[in-house]
Tab-separated table of C-alpha atoms in Angstrom:
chain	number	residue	atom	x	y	z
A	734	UNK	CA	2.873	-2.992	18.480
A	735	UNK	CA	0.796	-1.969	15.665
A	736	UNK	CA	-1.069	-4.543	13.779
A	737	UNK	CA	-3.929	-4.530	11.208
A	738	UNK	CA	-5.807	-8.646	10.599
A	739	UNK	CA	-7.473	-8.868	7.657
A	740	UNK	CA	-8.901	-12.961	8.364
A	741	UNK	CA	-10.892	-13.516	5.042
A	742	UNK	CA	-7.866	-14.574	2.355
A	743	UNK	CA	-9.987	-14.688	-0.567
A	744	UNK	CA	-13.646	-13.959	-1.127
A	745	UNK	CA	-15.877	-14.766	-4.239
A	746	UNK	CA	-19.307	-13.956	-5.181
A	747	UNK	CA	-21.333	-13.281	-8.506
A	748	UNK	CA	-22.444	-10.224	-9.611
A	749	UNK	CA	-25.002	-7.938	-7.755
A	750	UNK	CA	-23.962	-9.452	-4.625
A	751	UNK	CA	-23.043	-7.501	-1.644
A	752	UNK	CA	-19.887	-8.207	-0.584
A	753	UNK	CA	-17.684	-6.942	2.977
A	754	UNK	CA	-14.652	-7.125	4.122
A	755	UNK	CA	-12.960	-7.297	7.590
A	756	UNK	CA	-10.111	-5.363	8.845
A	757	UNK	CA	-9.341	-5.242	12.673
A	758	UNK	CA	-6.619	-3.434	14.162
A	759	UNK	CA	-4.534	-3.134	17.247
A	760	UNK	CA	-3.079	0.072	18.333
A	761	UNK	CA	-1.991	1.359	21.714
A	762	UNK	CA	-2.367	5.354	19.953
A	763	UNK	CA	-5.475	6.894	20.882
A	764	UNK	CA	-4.613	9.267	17.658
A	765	UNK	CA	-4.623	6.912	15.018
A	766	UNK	CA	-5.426	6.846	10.831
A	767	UNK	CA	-6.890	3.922	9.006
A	768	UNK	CA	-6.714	3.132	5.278
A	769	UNK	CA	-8.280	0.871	2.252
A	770	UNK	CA	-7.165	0.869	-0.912
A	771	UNK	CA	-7.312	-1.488	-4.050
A	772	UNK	CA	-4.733	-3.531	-6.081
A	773	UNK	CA	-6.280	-4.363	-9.416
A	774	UNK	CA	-4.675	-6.752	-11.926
A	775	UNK	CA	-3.248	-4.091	-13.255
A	776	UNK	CA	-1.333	-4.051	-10.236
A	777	UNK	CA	-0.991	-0.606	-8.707
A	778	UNK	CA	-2.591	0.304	-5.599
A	779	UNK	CA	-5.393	3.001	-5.536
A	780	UNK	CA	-6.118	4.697	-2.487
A	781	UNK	CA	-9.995	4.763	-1.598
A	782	UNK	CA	-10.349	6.369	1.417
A	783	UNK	CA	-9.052	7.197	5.151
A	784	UNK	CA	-10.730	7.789	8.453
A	785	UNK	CA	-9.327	8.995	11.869
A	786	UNK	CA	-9.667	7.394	15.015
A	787	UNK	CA	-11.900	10.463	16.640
A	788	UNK	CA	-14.106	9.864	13.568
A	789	UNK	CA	-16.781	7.080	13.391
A	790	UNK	CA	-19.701	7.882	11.498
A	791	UNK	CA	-19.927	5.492	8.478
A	792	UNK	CA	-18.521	6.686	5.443
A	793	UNK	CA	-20.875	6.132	1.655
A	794	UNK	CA	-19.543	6.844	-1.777
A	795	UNK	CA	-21.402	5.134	-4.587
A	796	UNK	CA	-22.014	1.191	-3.555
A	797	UNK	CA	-18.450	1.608	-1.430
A	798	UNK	CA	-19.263	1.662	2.225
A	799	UNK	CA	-17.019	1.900	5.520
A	800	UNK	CA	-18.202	1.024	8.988
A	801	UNK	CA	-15.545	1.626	11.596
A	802	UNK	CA	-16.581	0.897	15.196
A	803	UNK	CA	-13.582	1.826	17.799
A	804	UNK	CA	-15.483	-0.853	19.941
A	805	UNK	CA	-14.441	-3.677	18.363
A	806	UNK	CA	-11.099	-2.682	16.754
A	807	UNK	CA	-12.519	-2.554	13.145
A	808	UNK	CA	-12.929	-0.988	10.013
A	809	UNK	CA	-14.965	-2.872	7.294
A	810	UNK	CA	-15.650	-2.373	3.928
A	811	UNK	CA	-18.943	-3.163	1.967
A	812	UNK	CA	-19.604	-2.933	-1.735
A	813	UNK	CA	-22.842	-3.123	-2.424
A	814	UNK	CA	-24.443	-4.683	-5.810
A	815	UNK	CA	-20.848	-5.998	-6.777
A	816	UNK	CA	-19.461	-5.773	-10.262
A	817	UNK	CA	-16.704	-7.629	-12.270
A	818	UNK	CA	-14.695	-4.398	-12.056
A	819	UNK	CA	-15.008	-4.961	-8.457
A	820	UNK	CA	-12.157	-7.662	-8.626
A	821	UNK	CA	-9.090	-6.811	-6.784
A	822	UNK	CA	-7.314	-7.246	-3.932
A	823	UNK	CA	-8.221	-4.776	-0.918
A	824	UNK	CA	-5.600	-3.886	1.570
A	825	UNK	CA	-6.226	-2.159	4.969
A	826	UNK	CA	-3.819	-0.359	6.833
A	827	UNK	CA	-3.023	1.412	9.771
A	828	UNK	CA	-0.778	4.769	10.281
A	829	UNK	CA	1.920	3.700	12.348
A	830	UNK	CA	3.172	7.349	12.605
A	831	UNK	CA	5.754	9.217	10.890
A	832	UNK	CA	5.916	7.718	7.362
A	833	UNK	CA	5.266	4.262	8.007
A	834	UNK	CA	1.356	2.564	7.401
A	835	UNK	CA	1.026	-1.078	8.415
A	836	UNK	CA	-0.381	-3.137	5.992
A	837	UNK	CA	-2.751	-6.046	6.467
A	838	UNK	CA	-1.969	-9.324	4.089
A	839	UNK	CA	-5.252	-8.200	1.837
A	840	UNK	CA	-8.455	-10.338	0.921
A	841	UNK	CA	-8.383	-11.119	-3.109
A	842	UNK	CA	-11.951	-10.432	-4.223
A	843	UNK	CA	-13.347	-12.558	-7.143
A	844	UNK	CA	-16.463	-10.931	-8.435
A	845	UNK	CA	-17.856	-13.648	-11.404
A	846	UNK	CA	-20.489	-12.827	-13.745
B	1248	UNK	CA	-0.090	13.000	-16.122
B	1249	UNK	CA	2.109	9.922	-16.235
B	1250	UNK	CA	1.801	9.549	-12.053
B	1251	UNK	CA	4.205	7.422	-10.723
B	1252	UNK	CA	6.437	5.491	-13.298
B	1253	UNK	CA	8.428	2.864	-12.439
B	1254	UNK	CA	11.128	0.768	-14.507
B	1255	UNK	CA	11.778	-2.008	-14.766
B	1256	UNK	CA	8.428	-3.691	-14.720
B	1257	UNK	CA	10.252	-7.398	-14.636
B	1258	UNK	CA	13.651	-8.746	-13.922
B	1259	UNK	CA	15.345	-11.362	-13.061
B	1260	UNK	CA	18.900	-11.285	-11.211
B	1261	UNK	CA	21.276	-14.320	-10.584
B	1262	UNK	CA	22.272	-13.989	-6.649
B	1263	UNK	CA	25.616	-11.373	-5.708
B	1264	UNK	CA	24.010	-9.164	-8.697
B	1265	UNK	CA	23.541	-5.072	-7.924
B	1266	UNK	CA	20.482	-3.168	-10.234
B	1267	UNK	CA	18.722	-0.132	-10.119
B	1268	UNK	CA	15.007	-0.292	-9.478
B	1269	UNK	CA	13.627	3.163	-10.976
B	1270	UNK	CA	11.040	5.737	-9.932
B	1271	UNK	CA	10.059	8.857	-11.387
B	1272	UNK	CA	6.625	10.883	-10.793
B	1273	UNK	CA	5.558	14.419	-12.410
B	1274	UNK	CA	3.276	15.874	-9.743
B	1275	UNK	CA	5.931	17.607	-7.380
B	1276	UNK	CA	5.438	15.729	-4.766
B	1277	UNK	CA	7.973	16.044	-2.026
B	1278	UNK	CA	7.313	12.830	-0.705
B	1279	UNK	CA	8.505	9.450	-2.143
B	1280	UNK	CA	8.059	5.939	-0.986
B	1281	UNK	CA	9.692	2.316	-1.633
B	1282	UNK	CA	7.620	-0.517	-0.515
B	1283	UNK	CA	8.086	-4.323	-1.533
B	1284	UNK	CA	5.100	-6.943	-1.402
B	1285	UNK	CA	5.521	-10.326	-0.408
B	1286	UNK	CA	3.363	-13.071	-1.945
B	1287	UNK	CA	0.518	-13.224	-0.029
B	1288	UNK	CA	1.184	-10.308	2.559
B	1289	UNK	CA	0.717	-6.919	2.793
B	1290	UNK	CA	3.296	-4.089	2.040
B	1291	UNK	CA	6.306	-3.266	3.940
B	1292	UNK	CA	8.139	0.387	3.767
B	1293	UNK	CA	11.575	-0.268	2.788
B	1294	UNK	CA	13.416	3.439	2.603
B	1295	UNK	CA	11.633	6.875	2.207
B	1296	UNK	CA	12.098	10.492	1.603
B	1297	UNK	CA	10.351	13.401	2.687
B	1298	UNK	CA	12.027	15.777	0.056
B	1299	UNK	CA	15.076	16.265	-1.826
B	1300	UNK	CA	18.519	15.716	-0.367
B	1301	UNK	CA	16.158	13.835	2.242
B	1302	UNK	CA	16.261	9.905	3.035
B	1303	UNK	CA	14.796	7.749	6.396
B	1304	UNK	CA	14.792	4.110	6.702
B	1305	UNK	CA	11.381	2.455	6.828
B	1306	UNK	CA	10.942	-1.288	8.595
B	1307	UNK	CA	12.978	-3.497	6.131
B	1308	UNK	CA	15.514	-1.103	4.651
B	1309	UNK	CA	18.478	-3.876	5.097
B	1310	UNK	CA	20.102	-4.523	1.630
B	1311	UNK	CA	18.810	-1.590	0.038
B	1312	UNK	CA	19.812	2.158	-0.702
B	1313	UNK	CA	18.162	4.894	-2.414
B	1314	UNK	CA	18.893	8.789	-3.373
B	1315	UNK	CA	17.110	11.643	-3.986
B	1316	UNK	CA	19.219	13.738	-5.874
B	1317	UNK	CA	16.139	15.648	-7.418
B	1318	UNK	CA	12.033	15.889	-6.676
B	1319	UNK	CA	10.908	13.693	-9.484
B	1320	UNK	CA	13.309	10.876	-8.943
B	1321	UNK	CA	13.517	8.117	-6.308
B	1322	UNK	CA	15.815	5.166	-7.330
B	1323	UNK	CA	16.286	2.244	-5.189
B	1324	UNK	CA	19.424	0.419	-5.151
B	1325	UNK	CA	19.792	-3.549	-4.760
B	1326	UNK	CA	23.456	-4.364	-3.656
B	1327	UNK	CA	24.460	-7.809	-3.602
B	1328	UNK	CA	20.794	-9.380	-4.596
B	1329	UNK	CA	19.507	-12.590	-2.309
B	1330	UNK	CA	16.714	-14.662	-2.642
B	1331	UNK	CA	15.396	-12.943	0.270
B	1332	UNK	CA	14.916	-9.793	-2.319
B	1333	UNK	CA	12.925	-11.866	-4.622
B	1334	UNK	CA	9.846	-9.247	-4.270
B	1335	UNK	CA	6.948	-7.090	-5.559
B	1336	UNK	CA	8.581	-3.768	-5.322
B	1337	UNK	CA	6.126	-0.686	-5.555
B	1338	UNK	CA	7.448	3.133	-5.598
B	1339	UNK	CA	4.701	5.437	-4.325
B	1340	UNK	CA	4.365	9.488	-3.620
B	1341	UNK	CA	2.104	11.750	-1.992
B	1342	UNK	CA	1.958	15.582	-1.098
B	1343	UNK	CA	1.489	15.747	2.288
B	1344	UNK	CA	3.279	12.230	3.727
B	1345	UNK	CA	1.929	8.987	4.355
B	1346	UNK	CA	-1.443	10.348	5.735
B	1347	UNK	CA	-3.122	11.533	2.076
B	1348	UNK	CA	-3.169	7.965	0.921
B	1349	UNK	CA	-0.205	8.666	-2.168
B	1350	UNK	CA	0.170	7.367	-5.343
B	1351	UNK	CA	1.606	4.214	-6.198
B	1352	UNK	CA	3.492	2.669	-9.374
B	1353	UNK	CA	2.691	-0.260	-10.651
B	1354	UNK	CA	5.269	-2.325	-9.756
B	1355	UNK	CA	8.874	-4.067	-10.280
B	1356	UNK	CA	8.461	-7.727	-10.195
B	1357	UNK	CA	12.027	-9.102	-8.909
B	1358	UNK	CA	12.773	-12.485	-8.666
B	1359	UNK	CA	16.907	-13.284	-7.631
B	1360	UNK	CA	17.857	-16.801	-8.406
């Protein structure tokens, strides 16, 4: 069965901090996709990124950051220098083939000035 | 673009009730998802559609029905509403299937008492 743990239920830290959260998942694929996205307050998920299981090399984009290490099952997420803005809560998920993308219970993120 | 527009944004039901949950989006995609959100968990894929004329059960698609009479429009259907139902319920839509990430509403807030 297809499962993605995200342990840390809510994080907070002040501004400027760097921040990461953990997502481990269990898969018996050896073709698999992982996910992150963000639920603002707003209340809509965005989509940030996704990386494929023959893929590991680190993936940047501004202070976001993604380490995913096959090794140990996970795919974390740093943001670097934090910001208000930066509050949310951050789902990771795993393709579970076909249409379906298993969702981890998300880690609220409380960013204070 | 207006994205992915869902309606209502709140309602309440009273138990045995039916509604509509709405979802419309403007970008021609051919795929649409329903998901609902559980307090405190991650999302769970209730129904989908990979195109018009086209419908699939996700993992939780028991009390639920949806159509797709048309690209832009993906209702959901609530027959007989339980307390089980009470849910976040997001509509989402992508162009080529789970795998691109997709665009999500933000959200129907249902709570059946």
């Amino acid at each position: 069965a297809q499962k993605v743990t995200q342990a840390q239920t809510e994080i907070s830290v002040v501004e400027k901090e760097d921040v990461t959260l953990d997502c481990v998942y269990e898969t018996r694929d050896t073709t698999y996709y992982l996910f992150w996205y963000k639920q603002p307050p707003s209340g809509e998920l965005v989509f940030l990124i996704r990386r494929n299981s023959f893929d590991e090399q680190n993936e940047i984009s501004g202070r976001y950051s993604w380490n995913f290490q096959k090794s140990t099952s996970s795919f974390n997420f740093t943001i670097t220098a934090s910001q208000v803005v930066d509050s949310a809560v951050y789902f990771c998920a795993l393709w579970g083939g076909s249409e379906k993308l298993v969702f981890g219970k998300g880690t609220k993120l409380t960013v204070n000035p | 673009n207006a994205g992915v527009t869902q309606t209502p944004k709140f309602r309440i039901l009273k138990i045995g009730q039916s509604m509509t949950l709405q979802c419309t989006q403007d970008m021609n995609h051919n795929y649409m998802y329903w998901y609902r959100q559980d307090p405190g968990m991650g999302l769970k894929l209730i129904y989908y559609s990979v195109g018009a004329g086209i419908t699939d059960k996700g993992e939780v698609p028991n009390g639920y029905n949806v159509s797709r009479s048309t690209t832009e429009d993906f209702p959901l259907r609530l027959e007989l509403a339980a307390p089980s139902q009470t849910s976040v319920y997001f509509c989402a839509s992508s162009y080529e299937g789970a795998l691109s990430g997709g665009t999500f509403g933000s959200g129907t807030r249902l709570t059946v008492v």
